[in-house]
Amino acid sequence: MKKLPALLLGATMLLSAAPFAQAAPAHTTYKDVPATYTFYQEIENMSEYGVITGFPDGTFRPAQAVTRGQAAIMIGRDLYEEDEVTNTKTKFKDVSPSSAAARYIQKATEDGIITGFPDGTYRPDQSVTRGQMAIFLSRAFDLTKTANVSFKDVSPSSAAYPYIGKLVYGEITAGFPDGTYRPDQAVTRGQFAAFMDRTEEFLVNEAMDGMIDSMKDVTTNGKFDIEKFKKKLANEGTNWDEFLQMLKEEGMTLDEFVKQMQDLIDM
């Protein structure tokens, strides 16, 4: 199916992603993650939207180091639909096709998000370091803008250096009070959930800014102008009938779309 026009994609993404930035559900999902826990809300957000899950005993184990296999699963659930992650055969000799992470590792490898080691392994049970986490998230969410990296323990020659800069730009990480980033330190499950939630929030804010700018092209006196929008579609290579069909396939009426656009203009 042809992709939706950029303007509609942006608006749809904003509406679907916005809950990440909202208050977390009032209940506590996991018995070992009380409301007083530092990353309580981030864990609740990610759990609410199916990105992370706990263990059969009702725990999340936030202080436990997140493994490379678990990281692939969390990122994969966030990025892909279920029917996009079906191939369980990877190129890594230590990833069994029967493992829960196999299909996510294969898809993330295919898309250039994650790589293995020179010896042909992925090491799915190895802990994810803060440096690796920066690489994973930057690649997974196509982070492009960067900021100066001033951490005294991050060398410009390190593989993670440019990716850490992208997290700094998005205020996804700030490092530690002593001026370090600790790139070789293992990331806990709670921390990883927090990093993912902050990444989502950053992307929503970026998209919001972009949408506000783009709306100027399709408004007249503060109102959504359908005729200007039609011209914008034509410039993007989509005719009106195609657009209406795509709206239908998305389960949205034209009136709903117009209201959605006006709501964005009024924000």
PDB file of C-alpha atoms in Angstrom:
ATOM      1  CA  MET A   1       0.000   0.000   0.000  1.00  0.00           C
ATOM      2  CA  LYS A   2       1.231   3.491  -0.793  1.00  0.00           C
ATOM      3  CA  LYS A   3       2.291   5.457   2.280  1.00  0.00           C
ATOM      4  CA  LEU A   4       0.097   8.244   3.579  1.00  0.00           C
ATOM      5  CA  PRO A   5       1.113  11.831   2.778  1.00  0.00           C
ATOM      6  CA  ALA A   6       3.614  13.337   5.191  1.00  0.00           C
ATOM      7  CA  LEU A   7       1.090  15.709   6.749  1.00  0.00           C
ATOM      8  CA  LEU A   8      -1.353  12.926   7.583  1.00  0.00           C
ATOM      9  CA  LEU A   9       1.411  10.648   8.792  1.00  0.00           C
ATOM     10  CA  GLY A  10       2.623  13.336  11.151  1.00  0.00           C
ATOM     11  CA  ALA A  11      -0.805  14.059  12.562  1.00  0.00           C
ATOM     12  CA  THR A  12      -1.595  10.378  13.021  1.00  0.00           C
ATOM     13  CA  MET A  13       1.739   9.776  14.709  1.00  0.00           C
ATOM     14  CA  LEU A  14       1.172  12.663  17.086  1.00  0.00           C
ATOM     15  CA  LEU A  15      -2.193  11.366  18.178  1.00  0.00           C
ATOM     16  CA  SER A  16      -0.937   7.797  18.629  1.00  0.00           C
ATOM     17  CA  ALA A  17       2.334   8.749  20.309  1.00  0.00           C
ATOM     18  CA  ALA A  18       1.015  11.489  22.566  1.00  0.00           C
ATOM     19  CA  PRO A  19       0.071   9.131  25.399  1.00  0.00           C
ATOM     20  CA  PHE A  20       3.767   8.510  26.043  1.00  0.00           C
ATOM     21  CA  ALA A  21       4.068  12.052  27.301  1.00  0.00           C
ATOM     22  CA  GLN A  22       0.930  11.913  29.402  1.00  0.00           C
ATOM     23  CA  ALA A  23       0.539  10.853  32.996  1.00  0.00           C
ATOM     24  CA  ALA A  24       0.914   7.157  33.642  1.00  0.00           C
ATOM     25  CA  PRO A  25      -2.023   4.949  34.626  1.00  0.00           C
ATOM     26  CA  ALA A  26      -2.942   5.247  38.298  1.00  0.00           C
ATOM     27  CA  HIS A  27      -2.472   1.548  39.037  1.00  0.00           C
ATOM     28  CA  THR A  28       0.840  -0.186  39.610  1.00  0.00           C
ATOM     29  CA  THR A  29       1.424  -2.881  37.015  1.00  0.00           C
ATOM     30  CA  TYR A  30       4.306  -4.659  38.726  1.00  0.00           C
ATOM     31  CA  LYS A  31       4.527  -5.559  42.396  1.00  0.00           C
ATOM     32  CA  ASP A  32       8.222  -4.608  42.564  1.00  0.00           C
ATOM     33  CA  VAL A  33       7.738  -1.186  40.923  1.00  0.00           C
ATOM     34  CA  PRO A  34       6.003   1.051  43.486  1.00  0.00           C
ATOM     35  CA  ALA A  35       4.789   4.532  42.586  1.00  0.00           C
ATOM     36  CA  THR A  36       7.763   5.913  44.512  1.00  0.00           C
ATOM     37  CA  TYR A  37      10.300   4.219  42.228  1.00  0.00           C
ATOM     38  CA  THR A  38      12.420   6.667  40.194  1.00  0.00           C
ATOM     39  CA  PHE A  39      11.337   5.327  36.804  1.00  0.00           C
ATOM     40  CA  TYR A  40       7.828   4.270  37.805  1.00  0.00           C
ATOM     41  CA  GLN A  41       6.017   6.426  35.271  1.00  0.00           C
ATOM     42  CA  GLU A  42       8.330   5.537  32.401  1.00  0.00           C
ATOM     43  CA  ILE A  43       7.894   1.825  33.102  1.00  0.00           C
ATOM     44  CA  GLU A  44       4.124   2.219  33.308  1.00  0.00           C
ATOM     45  CA  ASN A  45       4.070   4.155  30.024  1.00  0.00           C
ATOM     46  CA  MET A  46       6.108   1.574  28.149  1.00  0.00           C
ATOM     47  CA  SER A  47       4.132  -1.294  29.665  1.00  0.00           C
ATOM     48  CA  GLU A  48       0.792   0.328  28.863  1.00  0.00           C
ATOM     49  CA  TYR A  49       1.675   0.398  25.182  1.00  0.00           C
ATOM     50  CA  GLY A  50       3.068  -3.103  25.013  1.00  0.00           C
ATOM     51  CA  VAL A  51       6.713  -2.189  24.597  1.00  0.00           C
ATOM     52  CA  ILE A  52       7.867  -3.896  27.775  1.00  0.00           C
ATOM     53  CA  THR A  53       6.538  -6.770  29.823  1.00  0.00           C
ATOM     54  CA  GLY A  54       7.391  -8.319  33.126  1.00  0.00           C
ATOM     55  CA  PHE A  55       7.879 -11.844  34.356  1.00  0.00           C
ATOM     56  CA  PRO A  56       5.291 -14.570  35.119  1.00  0.00           C
ATOM     57  CA  ASP A  57       5.587 -13.900  38.837  1.00  0.00           C
ATOM     58  CA  GLY A  58       4.254 -10.355  38.406  1.00  0.00           C
ATOM     59  CA  THR A  59       7.593  -8.606  38.749  1.00  0.00           C
ATOM     60  CA  PHE A  60       9.478  -6.324  36.383  1.00  0.00           C
ATOM     61  CA  ARG A  61      12.868  -6.551  38.116  1.00  0.00           C
ATOM     62  CA  PRO A  62      13.876  -2.956  37.348  1.00  0.00           C
ATOM     63  CA  ALA A  63      17.329  -3.252  38.929  1.00  0.00           C
ATOM     64  CA  GLN A  64      18.254  -6.261  36.819  1.00  0.00           C
ATOM     65  CA  ALA A  65      20.577  -5.567  33.890  1.00  0.00           C
ATOM     66  CA  VAL A  66      18.793  -5.580  30.535  1.00  0.00           C
ATOM     67  CA  THR A  67      20.240  -8.117  28.120  1.00  0.00           C
ATOM     68  CA  ARG A  68      20.982  -7.627  24.437  1.00  0.00           C
ATOM     69  CA  GLY A  69      18.180 -10.046  23.655  1.00  0.00           C
ATOM     70  CA  GLN A  70      15.686  -8.189  25.829  1.00  0.00           C
ATOM     71  CA  ALA A  71      16.728  -4.865  24.291  1.00  0.00           C
ATOM     72  CA  ALA A  72      16.050  -6.225  20.803  1.00  0.00           C
ATOM     73  CA  ILE A  73      12.584  -7.345  21.908  1.00  0.00           C
ATOM     74  CA  MET A  74      11.683  -3.987  23.494  1.00  0.00           C
ATOM     75  CA  ILE A  75      12.875  -1.988  20.511  1.00  0.00           C
ATOM     76  CA  GLY A  76      11.180  -4.375  18.107  1.00  0.00           C
ATOM     77  CA  ARG A  77       7.830  -4.147  19.854  1.00  0.00           C
ATOM     78  CA  ASP A  78       8.033  -0.374  19.644  1.00  0.00           C
ATOM     79  CA  LEU A  79       9.018  -0.214  15.979  1.00  0.00           C
ATOM     80  CA  TYR A  80       7.278  -3.067  14.209  1.00  0.00           C
ATOM     81  CA  GLU A  81       3.914  -4.664  13.718  1.00  0.00           C
ATOM     82  CA  GLU A  82       3.745  -8.350  14.607  1.00  0.00           C
ATOM     83  CA  ASP A  83       3.478  -9.436  10.984  1.00  0.00           C
ATOM     84  CA  GLU A  84       6.746  -7.635  10.237  1.00  0.00           C
ATOM     85  CA  VAL A  85       8.765  -9.797  12.600  1.00  0.00           C
ATOM     86  CA  THR A  86       8.253 -13.391  11.549  1.00  0.00           C
ATOM     87  CA  ASN A  87      11.688 -14.601  10.423  1.00  0.00           C
ATOM     88  CA  THR A  88      13.427 -16.345  13.327  1.00  0.00           C
ATOM     89  CA  LYS A  89      16.550 -17.380  11.451  1.00  0.00           C
ATOM     90  CA  THR A  90      19.435 -15.016  12.170  1.00  0.00           C
ATOM     91  CA  LYS A  91      23.054 -14.998  11.022  1.00  0.00           C
ATOM     92  CA  PHE A  92      24.301 -15.359  14.589  1.00  0.00           C
ATOM     93  CA  LYS A  93      25.492 -18.776  15.713  1.00  0.00           C
ATOM     94  CA  ASP A  94      24.415 -18.207  19.318  1.00  0.00           C
ATOM     95  CA  VAL A  95      20.810 -17.155  18.589  1.00  0.00           C
ATOM     96  CA  SER A  96      18.470 -20.133  18.409  1.00  0.00           C
ATOM     97  CA  PRO A  97      15.440 -19.776  16.109  1.00  0.00           C
ATOM     98  CA  SER A  98      13.347 -20.967  19.061  1.00  0.00           C
ATOM     99  CA  SER A  99      14.393 -18.097  21.323  1.00  0.00           C
ATOM    100  CA  ALA A 100      11.882 -15.332  22.069  1.00  0.00           C
ATOM    101  CA  ALA A 101      14.287 -12.672  20.828  1.00  0.00           C
ATOM    102  CA  ALA A 102      15.280 -14.331  17.533  1.00  0.00           C
ATOM    103  CA  ARG A 103      12.723 -12.652  15.266  1.00  0.00           C
ATOM    104  CA  TYR A 104      13.374  -9.229  16.759  1.00  0.00           C
ATOM    105  CA  ILE A 105      17.136  -9.666  16.496  1.00  0.00           C
ATOM    106  CA  GLN A 106      16.759 -10.697  12.845  1.00  0.00           C
ATOM    107  CA  LYS A 107      14.566  -7.708  11.965  1.00  0.00           C
ATOM    108  CA  ALA A 108      16.767  -5.212  13.821  1.00  0.00           C
ATOM    109  CA  THR A 109      19.860  -6.675  12.152  1.00  0.00           C
ATOM    110  CA  GLU A 110      18.175  -6.476   8.759  1.00  0.00           C
ATOM    111  CA  ASP A 111      17.375  -2.798   9.351  1.00  0.00           C
ATOM    112  CA  GLY A 112      20.884  -1.964  10.562  1.00  0.00           C
ATOM    113  CA  ILE A 113      19.862  -1.198  14.134  1.00  0.00           C
ATOM    114  CA  ILE A 114      22.000  -3.807  15.811  1.00  0.00           C
ATOM    115  CA  THR A 115      25.106  -5.760  14.860  1.00  0.00           C
ATOM    116  CA  GLY A 116      26.925  -8.664  16.348  1.00  0.00           C
ATOM    117  CA  PHE A 117      30.546  -9.342  17.155  1.00  0.00           C
ATOM    118  CA  PRO A 118      33.437 -10.265  14.866  1.00  0.00           C
ATOM    119  CA  ASP A 119      33.244 -13.897  15.966  1.00  0.00           C
ATOM    120  CA  GLY A 120      29.749 -14.273  14.500  1.00  0.00           C
ATOM    121  CA  THR A 121      27.879 -14.079  17.795  1.00  0.00           C
ATOM    122  CA  TYR A 122      25.208 -11.710  19.075  1.00  0.00           C
ATOM    123  CA  ARG A 123      25.552 -12.637  22.763  1.00  0.00           C
ATOM    124  CA  PRO A 124      21.846 -12.228  23.580  1.00  0.00           C
ATOM    125  CA  ASP A 125      22.351 -12.897  27.293  1.00  0.00           C
ATOM    126  CA  GLN A 126      25.076 -10.283  27.686  1.00  0.00           C
ATOM    127  CA  SER A 127      24.164  -7.051  29.453  1.00  0.00           C
ATOM    128  CA  VAL A 128      23.639  -3.911  27.365  1.00  0.00           C
ATOM    129  CA  THR A 129      26.064  -1.134  28.232  1.00  0.00           C
ATOM    130  CA  ARG A 130      25.180   2.548  28.259  1.00  0.00           C
ATOM    131  CA  GLY A 131      27.325   3.010  25.177  1.00  0.00           C
ATOM    132  CA  GLN A 132      25.547   0.238  23.288  1.00  0.00           C
ATOM    133  CA  MET A 133      22.193   1.604  24.410  1.00  0.00           C
ATOM    134  CA  ALA A 134      23.011   4.963  22.816  1.00  0.00           C
ATOM    135  CA  ILE A 135      23.853   3.218  19.548  1.00  0.00           C
ATOM    136  CA  PHE A 136      20.712   1.058  19.594  1.00  0.00           C
ATOM    137  CA  LEU A 137      18.299   3.922  20.279  1.00  0.00           C
ATOM    138  CA  SER A 138      19.924   6.368  17.856  1.00  0.00           C
ATOM    139  CA  ARG A 139      19.758   3.866  15.016  1.00  0.00           C
ATOM    140  CA  ALA A 140      16.312   2.522  15.890  1.00  0.00           C
ATOM    141  CA  PHE A 141      14.615   5.919  16.044  1.00  0.00           C
ATOM    142  CA  ASP A 142      16.680   7.640  13.337  1.00  0.00           C
ATOM    143  CA  LEU A 143      18.039  10.319  15.652  1.00  0.00           C
ATOM    144  CA  THR A 144      20.076  12.735  13.541  1.00  0.00           C
ATOM    145  CA  LYS A 145      20.659  15.946  15.454  1.00  0.00           C
ATOM    146  CA  THR A 146      23.584  15.967  17.839  1.00  0.00           C
ATOM    147  CA  ALA A 147      25.098  18.024  20.638  1.00  0.00           C
ATOM    148  CA  ASN A 148      28.577  18.428  22.032  1.00  0.00           C
ATOM    149  CA  VAL A 149      29.686  15.487  24.164  1.00  0.00           C
ATOM    150  CA  SER A 150      31.539  16.821  27.195  1.00  0.00           C
ATOM    151  CA  PHE A 151      31.648  13.680  29.332  1.00  0.00           C
ATOM    152  CA  LYS A 152      35.199  13.176  30.565  1.00  0.00           C
ATOM    153  CA  ASP A 153      35.034   9.406  30.136  1.00  0.00           C
ATOM    154  CA  VAL A 154      33.789   9.374  26.513  1.00  0.00           C
ATOM    155  CA  SER A 155      36.567   9.592  23.945  1.00  0.00           C
ATOM    156  CA  PRO A 156      35.792  11.137  20.537  1.00  0.00           C
ATOM    157  CA  SER A 157      37.327   8.009  19.032  1.00  0.00           C
ATOM    158  CA  SER A 158      34.907   5.637  20.745  1.00  0.00           C
ATOM    159  CA  ALA A 159      32.243   3.904  18.654  1.00  0.00           C
ATOM    160  CA  ALA A 160      29.447   5.276  20.838  1.00  0.00           C
ATOM    161  CA  TYR A 161      30.632   8.908  20.846  1.00  0.00           C
ATOM    162  CA  PRO A 162      28.436  10.289  18.002  1.00  0.00           C
ATOM    163  CA  TYR A 163      25.403   8.376  19.246  1.00  0.00           C
ATOM    164  CA  ILE A 164      25.775   9.642  22.797  1.00  0.00           C
ATOM    165  CA  GLY A 165      25.761  13.153  21.341  1.00  0.00           C
ATOM    166  CA  LYS A 166      22.364  12.453  19.806  1.00  0.00           C
ATOM    167  CA  LEU A 167      20.931  11.390  23.158  1.00  0.00           C
ATOM    168  CA  VAL A 168      22.364  14.501  24.772  1.00  0.00           C
ATOM    169  CA  TYR A 169      20.725  16.684  22.115  1.00  0.00           C
ATOM    170  CA  GLY A 170      17.329  15.104  22.783  1.00  0.00           C
ATOM    171  CA  GLU A 171      17.802  15.400  26.564  1.00  0.00           C
ATOM    172  CA  ILE A 172      17.424  11.643  26.683  1.00  0.00           C
ATOM    173  CA  THR A 173      20.515  11.412  28.867  1.00  0.00           C
ATOM    174  CA  ALA A 174      22.434  13.883  30.987  1.00  0.00           C
ATOM    175  CA  GLY A 175      25.107  11.650  32.442  1.00  0.00           C
ATOM    176  CA  PHE A 176      26.127  11.655  36.092  1.00  0.00           C
ATOM    177  CA  PRO A 177      26.827  14.546  38.505  1.00  0.00           C
ATOM    178  CA  ASP A 178      30.554  13.837  38.378  1.00  0.00           C
ATOM    179  CA  GLY A 179      30.694  14.668  34.652  1.00  0.00           C
ATOM    180  CA  THR A 180      30.844  11.072  33.444  1.00  0.00           C
ATOM    181  CA  TYR A 181      28.598   9.044  31.157  1.00  0.00           C
ATOM    182  CA  ARG A 182      29.948   5.616  32.136  1.00  0.00           C
ATOM    183  CA  PRO A 183      29.607   4.050  28.670  1.00  0.00           C
ATOM    184  CA  ASP A 184      30.706   0.605  29.839  1.00  0.00           C
ATOM    185  CA  GLN A 185      28.240   0.422  32.714  1.00  0.00           C
ATOM    186  CA  ALA A 186      25.359  -2.023  32.326  1.00  0.00           C
ATOM    187  CA  VAL A 187      21.888  -0.551  31.829  1.00  0.00           C
ATOM    188  CA  THR A 188      19.141  -1.811  34.118  1.00  0.00           C
ATOM    189  CA  ARG A 189      15.666  -2.742  32.899  1.00  0.00           C
ATOM    190  CA  GLY A 190      14.264   0.309  34.666  1.00  0.00           C
ATOM    191  CA  GLN A 191      16.808   2.625  33.086  1.00  0.00           C
ATOM    192  CA  PHE A 192      16.244   1.176  29.618  1.00  0.00           C
ATOM    193  CA  ALA A 193      12.499   1.768  29.939  1.00  0.00           C
ATOM    194  CA  ALA A 194      13.227   5.357  30.957  1.00  0.00           C
ATOM    195  CA  PHE A 195      15.579   5.926  28.011  1.00  0.00           C
ATOM    196  CA  MET A 196      12.981   4.576  25.587  1.00  0.00           C
ATOM    197  CA  ASP A 197      10.226   6.705  27.091  1.00  0.00           C
ATOM    198  CA  ARG A 198      12.381   9.848  26.861  1.00  0.00           C
ATOM    199  CA  THR A 199      13.199   9.025  23.251  1.00  0.00           C
ATOM    200  CA  GLU A 200       9.501   8.747  22.458  1.00  0.00           C
ATOM    201  CA  GLU A 201       8.809  12.061  24.179  1.00  0.00           C
ATOM    202  CA  PHE A 202      11.607  13.752  22.242  1.00  0.00           C
ATOM    203  CA  LEU A 203      10.256  12.441  18.932  1.00  0.00           C
ATOM    204  CA  VAL A 204       6.735  13.601  19.759  1.00  0.00           C
ATOM    205  CA  ASN A 205       7.998  17.096  20.580  1.00  0.00           C
ATOM    206  CA  GLU A 206      10.079  17.200  17.384  1.00  0.00           C
ATOM    207  CA  ALA A 207       7.107  16.064  15.327  1.00  0.00           C
ATOM    208  CA  MET A 208       4.884  18.615  17.009  1.00  0.00           C
ATOM    209  CA  ASP A 209       7.243  21.430  16.099  1.00  0.00           C
ATOM    210  CA  GLY A 210       7.420  20.185  12.516  1.00  0.00           C
ATOM    211  CA  MET A 211       3.665  19.852  12.260  1.00  0.00           C
ATOM    212  CA  ILE A 212       3.092  23.368  13.542  1.00  0.00           C
ATOM    213  CA  ASP A 213       5.430  24.721  10.870  1.00  0.00           C
ATOM    214  CA  SER A 214       3.872  22.640   8.082  1.00  0.00           C
ATOM    215  CA  MET A 215       0.342  23.670   9.050  1.00  0.00           C
ATOM    216  CA  LYS A 216       1.129  27.220   7.935  1.00  0.00           C
ATOM    217  CA  ASP A 217       0.920  26.007   4.332  1.00  0.00           C
ATOM    218  CA  VAL A 218      -2.643  24.741   4.696  1.00  0.00           C
ATOM    219  CA  THR A 219      -4.321  27.389   6.798  1.00  0.00           C
ATOM    220  CA  THR A 220      -6.242  30.570   6.068  1.00  0.00           C
ATOM    221  CA  ASN A 221      -6.920  32.965   8.931  1.00  0.00           C
ATOM    222  CA  GLY A 222      -6.263  30.240  11.457  1.00  0.00           C
ATOM    223  CA  LYS A 223      -8.565  27.698   9.832  1.00  0.00           C
ATOM    224  CA  PHE A 224      -7.659  24.493   8.032  1.00  0.00           C
ATOM    225  CA  ASP A 225      -8.017  25.188   4.292  1.00  0.00           C
ATOM    226  CA  ILE A 226      -9.021  22.054   2.404  1.00  0.00           C
ATOM    227  CA  GLU A 227      -8.204  23.590  -0.991  1.00  0.00           C
ATOM    228  CA  LYS A 228      -4.677  24.471   0.089  1.00  0.00           C
ATOM    229  CA  PHE A 229      -4.352  20.965   1.465  1.00  0.00           C
ATOM    230  CA  LYS A 230      -5.356  19.472  -1.880  1.00  0.00           C
ATOM    231  CA  LYS A 231      -2.631  21.518  -3.572  1.00  0.00           C
ATOM    232  CA  LYS A 232      -0.115  20.331  -0.986  1.00  0.00           C
ATOM    233  CA  LEU A 233      -1.097  16.740  -1.694  1.00  0.00           C
ATOM    234  CA  ALA A 234      -0.646  17.275  -5.412  1.00  0.00           C
ATOM    235  CA  ASN A 235       2.827  18.698  -4.808  1.00  0.00           C
ATOM    236  CA  GLU A 236       3.659  15.541  -2.824  1.00  0.00           C
ATOM    237  CA  GLY A 237       2.475  13.370  -5.713  1.00  0.00           C
ATOM    238  CA  THR A 238      -0.876  12.259  -4.282  1.00  0.00           C
ATOM    239  CA  ASN A 239      -4.190  13.010  -5.967  1.00  0.00           C
ATOM    240  CA  TRP A 240      -7.399  13.574  -4.029  1.00  0.00           C
ATOM    241  CA  ASP A 241      -9.019  10.216  -4.791  1.00  0.00           C
ATOM    242  CA  GLU A 242      -5.892   8.393  -3.647  1.00  0.00           C
ATOM    243  CA  PHE A 243      -5.909  10.374  -0.452  1.00  0.00           C
ATOM    244  CA  LEU A 244      -9.553   9.584   0.293  1.00  0.00           C
ATOM    245  CA  GLN A 245      -8.873   5.894  -0.278  1.00  0.00           C
ATOM    246  CA  MET A 246      -5.902   5.979   2.061  1.00  0.00           C
ATOM    247  CA  LEU A 247      -8.002   7.716   4.692  1.00  0.00           C
ATOM    248  CA  LYS A 248     -10.582   4.961   4.366  1.00  0.00           C
ATOM    249  CA  GLU A 249      -7.923   2.280   4.782  1.00  0.00           C
ATOM    250  CA  GLU A 250      -6.788   4.039   7.954  1.00  0.00           C
ATOM    251  CA  GLY A 251     -10.349   3.924   9.295  1.00  0.00           C
ATOM    252  CA  MET A 252     -10.732   7.706   9.245  1.00  0.00           C
ATOM    253  CA  THR A 253     -13.426   9.855   7.648  1.00  0.00           C
ATOM    254  CA  LEU A 254     -12.672  13.141   5.909  1.00  0.00           C
ATOM    255  CA  ASP A 255     -14.566  15.049   8.598  1.00  0.00           C
ATOM    256  CA  GLU A 256     -12.466  13.365  11.295  1.00  0.00           C
ATOM    257  CA  PHE A 257      -9.293  14.267   9.447  1.00  0.00           C
ATOM    258  CA  VAL A 258     -10.329  17.913   9.060  1.00  0.00           C
ATOM    259  CA  LYS A 259     -11.153  18.090  12.766  1.00  0.00           C
ATOM    260  CA  GLN A 260      -7.811  16.527  13.599  1.00  0.00           C
ATOM    261  CA  MET A 261      -6.009  19.119  11.507  1.00  0.00           C
ATOM    262  CA  GLN A 262      -7.934  21.966  13.110  1.00  0.00           C
ATOM    263  CA  ASP A 263      -7.149  20.625  16.569  1.00  0.00           C
ATOM    264  CA  LEU A 264      -3.453  20.699  15.680  1.00  0.00           C
ATOM    265  CA  ILE A 265      -3.734  24.263  14.395  1.00  0.00           C
ATOM    266  CA  ASP A 266      -5.443  25.330  17.622  1.00  0.00           C
ATOM    267  CA  MET A 267      -2.816  23.772  19.902  1.00  0.00           C
TER     268      MET A 267
END
